[in-house]
GROMACS .gro file of C-alpha atoms in nm:
model
  448
    1MET     CA    1  -3.208   0.051   4.065
    2LYS     CA    2  -3.039   0.348   3.823
    3ASN     CA    3  -2.719   0.298   3.977
    4VAL     CA    4  -2.757  -0.080   3.918
    5LEU     CA    5  -2.850  -0.011   3.555
    6LEU     CA    6  -2.543   0.229   3.511
    7LEU     CA    7  -2.317  -0.047   3.642
    8PHE     CA    8  -2.454  -0.296   3.405
    9LEU     CA    9  -2.421  -0.060   3.121
   10LEU     CA   10  -2.045   0.007   3.210
   11VAL     CA   11  -1.958  -0.358   3.255
   12VAL     CA   12  -2.151  -0.451   2.896
   13GLY     CA   13  -1.968  -0.147   2.745
   14PHE     CA   14  -1.618  -0.270   2.882
   15ALA     CA   15  -1.683  -0.635   2.749
   16ASN     CA   16  -1.790  -0.513   2.419
   17HIS     CA   17  -1.468  -0.294   2.380
   18GLY     CA   18  -1.197  -0.477   2.541
   19ILE     CA   19  -1.143  -0.237   2.813
   20GLY     CA   20  -1.023   0.048   2.574
   21LYS     CA   21  -0.818  -0.203   2.402
   22ASN     CA   22  -1.051  -0.252   2.103
   23VAL     CA   23  -0.941  -0.098   1.748
   24ARG     CA   24  -1.211  -0.082   1.502
   25LEU     CA   25  -1.120  -0.024   1.122
   26HIS     CA   26  -1.406   0.042   0.864
   27GLY     CA   27  -1.458   0.196   0.533
   28SER     CA   28  -1.331   0.062   0.198
   29LEU     CA   29  -1.073  -0.166   0.058
   30LYS     CA   30  -1.234  -0.175  -0.296
   31GLU     CA   31  -0.920  -0.099  -0.489
   32PHE     CA   32  -0.754  -0.412  -0.380
   33GLY     CA   33  -1.015  -0.621  -0.553
   34ALA     CA   34  -1.020  -0.902  -0.311
   35ASN     CA   35  -1.257  -1.048  -0.094
   36VAL     CA   36  -1.015  -1.122   0.194
   37VAL     CA   37  -0.713  -0.853   0.260
   38SER     CA   38  -0.441  -0.940   0.481
   39MET     CA   39  -0.309  -0.694   0.779
   40ASP     CA   40   0.040  -0.776   0.856
   41PHE     CA   41   0.203  -0.704   1.196
   42ASP     CA   42   0.510  -0.481   1.107
   43GLY     CA   43   0.685  -0.468   1.432
   44ALA     CA   44   1.056  -0.648   1.463
   45ALA     CA   45   0.907  -0.998   1.472
   46GLY     CA   46   0.735  -0.914   1.153
   47GLU     CA   47   1.077  -0.913   0.990
   48ILE     CA   48   1.091  -1.312   1.081
   49SER     CA   49   0.756  -1.406   0.973
   50LYS     CA   50   0.371  -1.289   0.902
   51GLU     CA   51   0.286  -1.497   1.236
   52TRP     CA   52   0.039  -1.231   1.335
   53SER     CA   53  -0.123  -1.122   1.007
   54GLN     CA   54  -0.507  -1.109   1.023
   55LYS     CA   55  -0.748  -1.133   0.791
   56ILE     CA   56  -1.005  -0.855   0.686
   57MET     CA   57  -1.329  -0.986   0.514
   58VAL     CA   58  -1.434  -0.734   0.248
   59ASN     CA   59  -1.778  -0.706   0.126
   60LYS     CA   60  -1.885  -0.724  -0.258
   61ASP     CA   61  -1.885  -0.345  -0.274
   62GLY     CA   62  -1.556  -0.323  -0.108
   63SER     CA   63  -1.673  -0.216   0.209
   64PHE     CA   64  -1.542  -0.362   0.542
   65ASP     CA   65  -1.586  -0.345   0.934
   66PHE     CA   66  -1.290  -0.492   1.127
   67SER     CA   67  -1.224  -0.495   1.494
   68PHE     CA   68  -0.970  -0.667   1.719
   69ASP     CA   69  -0.802  -0.641   2.045
   70LEU     CA   70  -0.482  -0.469   2.084
   71LYS     CA   71  -0.286  -0.450   2.398
   72LYS     CA   72  -0.040  -0.182   2.319
   73PRO     CA   73   0.060   0.059   2.012
   74GLY     CA   74   0.238  -0.074   1.702
   75TYR     CA   75   0.296  -0.060   1.333
   76TYR     CA   76   0.093  -0.280   1.089
   77SER     CA   77   0.069  -0.273   0.709
   78VAL     CA   78  -0.210  -0.335   0.468
   79GLY     CA   79  -0.071  -0.369   0.125
   80ARG     CA   80   0.156  -0.032   0.077
   81ASN     CA   81   0.006   0.145   0.384
   82THR     CA   82   0.180   0.141   0.713
   83LEU     CA   83  -0.062   0.208   0.999
   84TYR     CA   84   0.014   0.306   1.350
   85LEU     CA   85  -0.268   0.150   1.569
   86THR     CA   86  -0.326   0.229   1.970
   87PRO     CA   87  -0.573   0.071   2.166
   88GLY     CA   88  -0.910   0.254   2.151
   89ASP     CA   89  -0.846   0.352   1.769
   90ASP     CA   90  -1.176   0.395   1.569
   91MET     CA   91  -1.122   0.495   1.215
   92GLU     CA   92  -1.327   0.527   0.888
   93VAL     CA   93  -1.054   0.456   0.643
   94ASN     CA   94  -1.017   0.432   0.282
   95LEU     CA   95  -0.713   0.218   0.189
   96GLY     CA   96  -0.587   0.222  -0.152
   97THR     CA   97  -0.311  -0.008  -0.307
   98SER     CA   98  -0.072   0.290  -0.304
   99GLN     CA   99  -0.040   0.551  -0.016
  100PRO     CA  100  -0.145   0.868  -0.198
  101GLN     CA  101  -0.491   0.723  -0.219
  102SER     CA  102  -0.560   0.636   0.128
  103TRP     CA  103  -0.746   0.855   0.396
  104PHE     CA  104  -0.848   0.844   0.749
  105LYS     CA  105  -1.125   0.967   0.975
  106GLY     CA  106  -1.168   0.956   1.326
  107GLN     CA  107  -0.949   0.852   1.651
  108GLY     CA  108  -0.607   0.759   1.519
  109ALA     CA  109  -0.647   0.994   1.192
  110ASP     CA  110  -0.378   1.241   1.245
  111VAL     CA  111  -0.057   0.991   1.312
  112ASN     CA  112  -0.179   0.763   1.014
  113THR     CA  113  -0.264   1.082   0.755
  114TYR     CA  114   0.099   1.175   0.850
  115LEU     CA  115   0.235   0.816   0.782
  116LYS     CA  116   0.091   0.844   0.418
  117GLY     CA  117   0.425   1.033   0.364
  118ARG     CA  118   0.635   0.739   0.494
  119LEU     CA  119   0.929   0.670   0.231
  120PHE     CA  120   1.007   0.320   0.078
  121PRO     CA  121   1.359   0.223   0.192
  122LYS     CA  122   1.365  -0.001  -0.128
  123ALA     CA  123   1.331   0.291  -0.345
  124GLY     CA  124   1.647   0.484  -0.160
  125SER     CA  125   1.407   0.679   0.070
  126PHE     CA  126   1.469   1.042   0.013
  127LEU     CA  127   1.631   0.979  -0.314
  128GLU     CA  128   1.307   0.805  -0.435
  129ALA     CA  129   1.411   0.549  -0.705
  130GLY     CA  130   1.674   0.820  -0.790
  131ARG     CA  131   1.465   1.095  -0.902
  132ASN     CA  132   1.606   1.336  -0.639
  133VAL     CA  133   1.963   1.252  -0.691
  134LYS     CA  134   2.163   1.558  -0.777
  135GLY     CA  135   2.511   1.643  -0.949
  136SER     CA  136   2.724   1.545  -0.635
  137PHE     CA  137   2.704   1.383  -0.286
  138GLU     CA  138   2.727   1.708  -0.122
  139GLU     CA  139   2.457   1.867  -0.336
  140THR     CA  140   2.226   1.553  -0.284
  141ARG     CA  141   2.315   1.544   0.092
  142LYS     CA  142   2.200   1.881   0.148
  143TYR     CA  143   1.893   1.787  -0.035
  144ILE     CA  144   1.840   1.502   0.187
  145ASP     CA  145   1.899   1.738   0.499
  146GLN     CA  146   1.627   1.967   0.383
  147ARG     CA  147   1.354   1.696   0.313
  148ALA     CA  148   1.466   1.515   0.667
  149ALA     CA  149   1.415   1.866   0.850
  150GLN     CA  150   1.087   1.949   0.667
  151ARG     CA  151   0.957   1.599   0.770
  152GLU     CA  152   1.082   1.657   1.129
  153LYS     CA  153   0.883   1.986   1.141
  154GLU     CA  154   0.554   1.817   1.022
  155LEU     CA  155   0.608   1.557   1.279
  156LYS     CA  156   0.667   1.804   1.587
  157ALA     CA  157   0.363   1.985   1.463
  158LEU     CA  158   0.126   1.690   1.443
  159PRO     CA  159  -0.150   1.697   1.691
  160ASN     CA  160  -0.288   1.390   1.907
  161ALA     CA  161   0.059   1.248   1.858
  162SER     CA  162   0.199   1.047   2.166
  163LYS     CA  163   0.532   1.100   2.252
  164GLU     CA  164   0.619   0.726   2.199
  165PHE     CA  165   0.485   0.799   1.811
  166VAL     CA  166   0.708   1.097   1.777
  167GLU     CA  167   1.010   0.910   1.935
  168LEU     CA  168   0.982   0.653   1.678
  169GLU     CA  169   0.932   0.849   1.364
  170MET     CA  170   1.209   1.061   1.463
  171MET     CA  171   1.433   0.735   1.437
  172ARG     CA  172   1.247   0.665   1.112
  173ILE     CA  173   1.341   1.008   0.979
  174LYS     CA  174   1.713   0.921   1.073
  175ALA     CA  175   1.706   0.611   0.950
  176ASP     CA  176   1.580   0.748   0.609
  177VAL     CA  177   1.863   0.971   0.603
  178ALA     CA  178   2.109   0.735   0.635
  179ASN     CA  179   1.954   0.503   0.373
  180SER     CA  180   1.938   0.810   0.130
  181TYR     CA  181   2.320   0.870   0.192
  182MET     CA  182   2.400   0.504   0.147
  183ALA     CA  183   2.171   0.482  -0.146
  184TYR     CA  184   2.340   0.784  -0.352
  185LEU     CA  185   2.614   0.499  -0.455
  186TRP     CA  186   2.364   0.294  -0.657
  187TYR     CA  187   2.182   0.590  -0.827
  188SER     CA  188   2.483   0.779  -0.908
  189ASP     CA  189   2.752   0.712  -1.171
  190LEU     CA  190   3.018   0.627  -0.934
  191LEU     CA  191   3.003   0.233  -1.036
  192LYS     CA  192   2.939   0.309  -1.391
  193ASP     CA  193   3.291   0.252  -1.555
  194CYS     CA  194   3.372  -0.076  -1.307
  195LYS     CA  195   3.424  -0.365  -1.533
  196THR     CA  196   3.449  -0.620  -1.265
  197GLU     CA  197   3.264  -0.703  -0.916
  198GLU     CA  198   3.578  -0.670  -0.746
  199GLU     CA  199   3.656  -0.317  -0.875
  200ALA     CA  200   3.274  -0.227  -0.793
  201GLN     CA  201   3.335  -0.347  -0.439
  202THR     CA  202   3.657  -0.177  -0.413
  203LYS     CA  203   3.496   0.175  -0.505
  204ALA     CA  204   3.178   0.085  -0.281
  205ASN     CA  205   3.380   0.057   0.003
  206GLU     CA  206   3.573   0.399  -0.055
  207PHE     CA  207   3.260   0.566  -0.110
  208ASN     CA  208   3.133   0.417   0.208
  209LYS     CA  209   3.435   0.500   0.408
  210SER     CA  210   3.396   0.875   0.271
  211ILE     CA  211   3.047   0.899   0.445
  212ARG     CA  212   3.102   0.707   0.753
  213GLU     CA  213   3.144   1.054   0.939
  214TYR     CA  214   2.777   1.120   0.845
  215ILE     CA  215   2.646   0.752   0.876
  216ASN     CA  216   2.790   0.638   1.222
  217PRO     CA  217   2.627   0.896   1.406
  218LEU     CA  218   2.273   0.795   1.264
  219LEU     CA  219   2.355   0.429   1.327
  220GLU     CA  220   2.436   0.490   1.694
  221GLU     CA  221   2.127   0.675   1.747
  222ILE     CA  222   1.859   0.410   1.555
  223SER     CA  223   2.053   0.127   1.750
  224ALA     CA  224   2.025   0.297   2.098
  225LYS     CA  225   1.682   0.161   2.191
  226ASP     CA  226   1.531  -0.194   2.107
  227LYS     CA  227   1.217  -0.054   2.066
  228TYR     CA  228   1.333   0.151   1.764
  229LEU     CA  229   1.372  -0.201   1.576
  230ASP     CA  230   0.972  -0.176   1.555
  231VAL     CA  231   1.043   0.051   1.280
  232ALA     CA  232   1.077  -0.114   0.945
  233VAL     CA  233   1.376   0.131   0.796
  234VAL     CA  234   1.549   0.117   1.116
  235ARG     CA  235   1.555  -0.242   1.062
  236ASP     CA  236   1.663  -0.238   0.712
  237VAL     CA  237   1.914   0.011   0.782
  238LEU     CA  238   2.107  -0.198   1.098
  239LEU     CA  239   2.051  -0.542   0.918
  240SER     CA  240   2.208  -0.415   0.594
  241CYS     CA  241   2.518  -0.277   0.793
  242TYR     CA  242   2.533  -0.572   1.037
  243ASP     CA  243   2.800  -0.752   0.883
  244MET     CA  244   3.030  -0.449   0.745
  245ASP     CA  245   3.382  -0.423   0.839
  246ALA     CA  246   3.402  -0.188   1.132
  247SER     CA  247   3.652   0.044   0.956
  248ILE     CA  248   3.339   0.117   0.718
  249PHE     CA  249   3.015   0.164   0.962
  250ASP     CA  250   3.039   0.087   1.325
  251PHE     CA  251   2.762   0.055   1.572
  252PRO     CA  252   2.648  -0.111   1.899
  253LYS     CA  253   2.481  -0.422   1.868
  254SER     CA  254   2.228  -0.508   2.151
  255GLN     CA  255   2.123  -0.886   2.218
  256ARG     CA  256   1.788  -0.858   2.062
  257LEU     CA  257   1.922  -0.708   1.723
  258LYS     CA  258   2.212  -0.993   1.721
  259GLU     CA  259   1.925  -1.265   1.768
  260LEU     CA  260   1.687  -1.050   1.511
  261ASN     CA  261   1.982  -1.098   1.241
  262GLU     CA  262   2.055  -1.457   1.331
  263ALA     CA  263   1.677  -1.549   1.287
  264TYR     CA  264   1.639  -1.338   0.977
  265VAL     CA  265   1.948  -1.503   0.802
  266THR     CA  266   1.871  -1.845   0.919
  267GLY     CA  267   1.498  -1.782   0.825
  268GLU     CA  268   1.618  -1.733   0.468
  269ARG     CA  269   1.686  -2.123   0.461
  270MET     CA  270   1.304  -2.173   0.456
  271ASP     CA  271   1.278  -2.067   0.122
  272GLU     CA  272   1.510  -2.386   0.024
  273GLU     CA  273   1.326  -2.727  -0.053
  274MET     CA  274   1.175  -2.830   0.288
  275THR     CA  275   1.312  -3.174   0.391
  276LYS     CA  276   1.283  -3.343   0.708
  277SER     CA  277   1.646  -3.282   0.804
  278LEU     CA  278   1.621  -2.910   0.714
  279TYR     CA  279   1.300  -2.897   0.949
  280ASP     CA  280   1.474  -3.049   1.239
  281GLU     CA  281   1.765  -2.817   1.209
  282LEU     CA  282   1.568  -2.515   1.179
  283TYR     CA  283   1.339  -2.634   1.455
  284VAL     CA  284   1.648  -2.651   1.704
  285PHE     CA  285   1.772  -2.293   1.599
  286GLY     CA  286   1.428  -2.168   1.641
  287SER     CA  287   1.365  -2.340   1.987
  288LYS     CA  288   1.691  -2.168   2.119
  289LEU     CA  289   1.585  -1.816   2.052
  290LYS     CA  290   1.583  -1.611   2.382
  291ASN     CA  291   1.336  -1.340   2.266
  292ALA     CA  292   0.969  -1.506   2.310
  293ASP     CA  293   0.829  -1.299   1.992
  294PHE     CA  294   1.109  -1.390   1.790
  295LYS     CA  295   1.079  -1.782   1.897
  296GLN     CA  296   0.711  -1.749   1.829
  297ALA     CA  297   0.759  -1.575   1.477
  298PHE     CA  298   1.022  -1.822   1.363
  299LEU     CA  299   0.866  -2.145   1.481
  300GLY     CA  300   0.544  -2.006   1.342
  301ARG     CA  301   0.662  -1.954   1.005
  302LEU     CA  302   0.864  -2.294   0.994
  303GLU     CA  303   0.527  -2.494   1.080
  304LYS     CA  304   0.366  -2.315   0.792
  305ARG     CA  305   0.665  -2.407   0.557
  306ALA     CA  306   0.634  -2.760   0.696
  307LYS     CA  307   0.306  -2.791   0.509
  308LEU     CA  308   0.489  -2.723   0.183
  309MET     CA  309   0.700  -3.026   0.192
  310GLU     CA  310   0.701  -3.268  -0.128
  311GLY     CA  311   0.383  -3.482  -0.121
  312ARG     CA  312   0.158  -3.232   0.066
  313PRO     CA  313  -0.176  -3.131  -0.080
  314ALA     CA  314  -0.094  -2.792  -0.280
  315ILE     CA  315  -0.235  -2.480  -0.136
  316ASP     CA  316  -0.523  -2.350  -0.348
  317PHE     CA  317  -0.606  -1.995  -0.434
  318ALA     CA  318  -0.824  -1.788  -0.649
  319VAL     CA  319  -0.690  -1.669  -0.999
  320VAL     CA  320  -0.836  -1.471  -1.317
  321ASN     CA  321  -0.750  -1.542  -1.662
  322MET     CA  322  -0.661  -1.304  -1.926
  323ASP     CA  323  -1.043  -1.281  -2.041
  324GLY     CA  324  -1.160  -1.192  -1.657
  325LYS     CA  325  -1.307  -1.546  -1.594
  326LYS     CA  326  -1.275  -1.630  -1.240
  327GLY     CA  327  -1.139  -1.970  -1.116
  328LYS     CA  328  -0.904  -2.164  -0.891
  329LEU     CA  329  -0.547  -2.273  -0.944
  330SER     CA  330  -0.686  -2.616  -0.905
  331ASP     CA  331  -0.900  -2.594  -1.191
  332TYR     CA  332  -0.579  -2.670  -1.424
  333LYS     CA  333  -0.499  -3.009  -1.247
  334GLY     CA  334  -0.459  -3.313  -1.466
  335LYS     CA  335  -0.095  -3.202  -1.572
  336VAL     CA  336   0.202  -3.116  -1.389
  337LEU     CA  337   0.205  -2.753  -1.318
  338TYR     CA  338   0.537  -2.535  -1.347
  339VAL     CA  339   0.408  -2.196  -1.171
  340ASP     CA  340   0.598  -1.878  -1.180
  341PHE     CA  341   0.489  -1.580  -0.924
  342TRP     CA  342   0.608  -1.285  -1.070
  343ALA     CA  343   0.524  -0.914  -1.097
  344THR     CA  344   0.572  -0.641  -1.355
  345TRP     CA  345   0.779  -0.417  -1.130
  346CYS     CA  346   1.032  -0.731  -1.038
  347MET     CA  347   1.327  -0.730  -1.257
  348PRO     CA  348   1.461  -1.069  -1.181
  349CYS     CA  349   1.125  -1.197  -1.256
  350LEU     CA  350   1.134  -1.024  -1.613
  351GLY     CA  351   1.474  -1.161  -1.629
  352GLU     CA  352   1.313  -1.510  -1.593
  353MET     CA  353   1.051  -1.484  -1.815
  354PRO     CA  354   1.215  -1.539  -2.154
  355TYR     CA  355   1.340  -1.887  -2.017
  356PHE     CA  356   1.010  -1.966  -1.882
  357ASN     CA  357   0.848  -1.888  -2.217
  358GLU     CA  358   1.092  -2.109  -2.388
  359LEU     CA  359   1.083  -2.409  -2.193
  360SER     CA  360   0.704  -2.393  -2.206
  361LYS     CA  361   0.731  -2.490  -2.589
  362GLN     CA  362   0.994  -2.767  -2.522
  363PHE     CA  363   0.773  -2.954  -2.248
  364PRO     CA  364   0.388  -3.026  -2.397
  365ASN     CA  365   0.290  -3.232  -2.131
  366ILE     CA  366   0.357  -2.979  -1.850
  367GLN     CA  367   0.162  -2.684  -1.798
  368PHE     CA  368   0.326  -2.364  -1.766
  369VAL     CA  369   0.160  -2.129  -1.551
  370GLY     CA  370   0.267  -1.748  -1.499
  371ILE     CA  371   0.077  -1.565  -1.182
  372SER     CA  372   0.109  -1.197  -1.161
  373LEU     CA  373   0.113  -1.047  -0.810
  374ASP     CA  374   0.053  -0.709  -0.932
  375ASP     CA  375  -0.171  -0.460  -0.749
  376ASN     CA  376  -0.420  -0.450  -1.054
  377THR     CA  377  -0.485  -0.627  -1.375
  378GLU     CA  378  -0.445  -0.314  -1.595
  379VAL     CA  379  -0.048  -0.333  -1.559
  380TRP     CA  380  -0.052  -0.685  -1.567
  381LEU     CA  381  -0.252  -0.701  -1.931
  382ASN     CA  382  -0.051  -0.417  -2.063
  383LYS     CA  383   0.262  -0.582  -1.982
  384LEU     CA  384   0.134  -0.898  -2.165
  385LYS     CA  385   0.017  -0.738  -2.452
  386GLY     CA  386   0.341  -0.564  -2.503
  387ASP     CA  387   0.522  -0.886  -2.515
  388ALA     CA  388   0.547  -1.083  -2.869
  389ASP     CA  389   0.591  -1.426  -2.752
  390HIS     CA  390   0.450  -1.591  -2.450
  391GLY     CA  391   0.523  -1.955  -2.561
  392LYS     CA  392   0.234  -2.180  -2.429
  393VAL     CA  393   0.213  -2.023  -2.088
  394LEU     CA  394  -0.127  -1.990  -1.912
  395GLU     CA  395  -0.128  -1.625  -1.792
  396LEU     CA  396  -0.317  -1.576  -1.465
  397PHE     CA  397  -0.346  -1.317  -1.224
  398SER     CA  398  -0.429  -1.322  -0.848
  399THR     CA  399  -0.468  -1.091  -0.545
  400ASP     CA  400  -0.574  -1.370  -0.328
  401PRO     CA  401  -0.406  -1.332   0.035
  402LEU     CA  402  -0.352  -1.725   0.046
  403VAL     CA  403  -0.083  -1.706  -0.220
  404ARG     CA  404   0.158  -1.522   0.009
  405THR     CA  405   0.045  -1.664   0.331
  406GLY     CA  406  -0.052  -2.012   0.238
  407TRP     CA  407   0.291  -2.057   0.000
  408ASP     CA  408   0.501  -1.836   0.234
  409ILE     CA  409   0.594  -1.596  -0.027
  410THR     CA  410   0.825  -1.355   0.097
  411GLY     CA  411   1.012  -1.251  -0.242
  412ILE     CA  412   0.969  -1.296  -0.608
  413PRO     CA  413   1.040  -1.457  -0.865
  414ARG     CA  414   0.933  -1.794  -0.690
  415PHE     CA  415   0.860  -2.097  -0.871
  416LEU     CA  416   0.628  -2.428  -0.778
  417LEU     CA  417   0.609  -2.764  -0.937
  418ILE     CA  418   0.280  -2.955  -0.862
  419ASP     CA  419   0.176  -3.281  -0.987
  420LYS     CA  420  -0.124  -3.387  -1.175
  421ASP     CA  421  -0.306  -3.460  -0.841
  422PHE     CA  422  -0.240  -3.130  -0.707
  423LYS     CA  423   0.023  -3.242  -0.468
  424ILE     CA  424   0.345  -3.047  -0.425
  425ILE     CA  425   0.656  -3.175  -0.594
  426SER     CA  426   0.855  -2.884  -0.511
  427ALA     CA  427   0.755  -2.544  -0.325
  428SER     CA  428   1.080  -2.374  -0.435
  429ALA     CA  429   1.148  -2.522  -0.770
  430PRO     CA  430   1.474  -2.417  -0.960
  431ARG     CA  431   1.435  -2.103  -1.188
  432PRO     CA  432   1.382  -2.147  -1.552
  433SER     CA  433   1.731  -1.980  -1.604
  434GLU     CA  434   1.887  -2.275  -1.411
  435LYS     CA  435   1.882  -2.488  -1.710
  436ASP     CA  436   2.124  -2.757  -1.583
  437VAL     CA  437   1.878  -2.811  -1.291
  438ILE     CA  438   1.534  -2.750  -1.405
  439VAL     CA  439   1.576  -2.936  -1.765
  440PRO     CA  440   1.659  -3.272  -1.633
  441LEU     CA  441   1.347  -3.237  -1.345
  442LEU     CA  442   1.123  -3.120  -1.640
  443GLU     CA  443   1.209  -3.403  -1.837
  444LYS     CA  444   1.134  -3.639  -1.583
  445TYR     CA  445   0.782  -3.547  -1.535
  446ASN     CA  446   0.728  -3.447  -1.901
  447LYS     CA  447   0.709  -3.833  -1.987
  448LYS     CA  448   0.432  -3.917  -1.743
   0.00000   0.00000   0.00000
């Protein structure tokens, strides 16, 4: 009888825990200030779409308890946090909106605590937005190499890290080094005196050729295995160098890398106004992709974008106004809405803002709506209070995941036009600085 009971308990245990494939995360997401937080798959196919995003439900006090089945280890992102999850992980976590605020306890904690030191490719990796640039490239290169060596030492000393994780993270370090070398150009004074775009490009090519002896060996290493494409900075570096002249940077391109590049470039067309003819063209392309995960990601994103065609119901989401009152974007229907998604850290967004504010004064029958996608309301409110002229723009704030997932926002600034019945006019409306295009369009709807 005892043996039967033991067998029963084992079967129930396996059923409840996915035969070792269950991953559990629990703790706090309070700093996100949202009742739903998105966890995105951050492997190679995640570069094409957020097809495998999962929603984490958050309690009123910011606590959560989230489990899912996982077949193999992989990278995921929650806000600015990068996680490496392995089947069987069970962690108590506190995930902040920036990496240093986060902490991990339990099975899987060691590798994820290590990942808190992950660098940001868009900020130049080891250069950290130019703060670590030295007097010359050689001085800067020595600094980068020292930082990379220290990072490698920390990685190799990491307890409870699998060989697979260490191998992938070694490629992250090498890709960050390559990215840092190349980013020196933009943070130094090398382009300061260039008077034309052509002159700047010539000087950039000269610089890149001068460092190819350092870059090419790194490119060869990080492109050696397709699994390295699951590391975000590896993809960033390889895709940014993909179409460069071989006399500058050259490296082997696998079939998977080639298809990732094609899917990534072609996928940018989904940011255009989605029409039936464009949908058909993209569907044919996606159907021919050889990598099954790329095909699923591309076609999944395409179907989501199809929901944003003209005449479809607009996707609603939660917003907060400057007085702290909560509501929905649909609360403001009844007028045509011209919506601007922006953030205080987005320079192109701030460049569009004066045009947006000025147009709001010219078209009284259209409601201009600015929606900040910042991490918290404090930076948003400080920015608005510091600006003298907002025109007649309704300023709102949102951390609702539906903004990005529903409207398929992969970059900002992004503008929408929604009619008075809350149906889509354009999910990729012209920018306010594009006056020749946007003004006639606004004049058309201002009359109604």
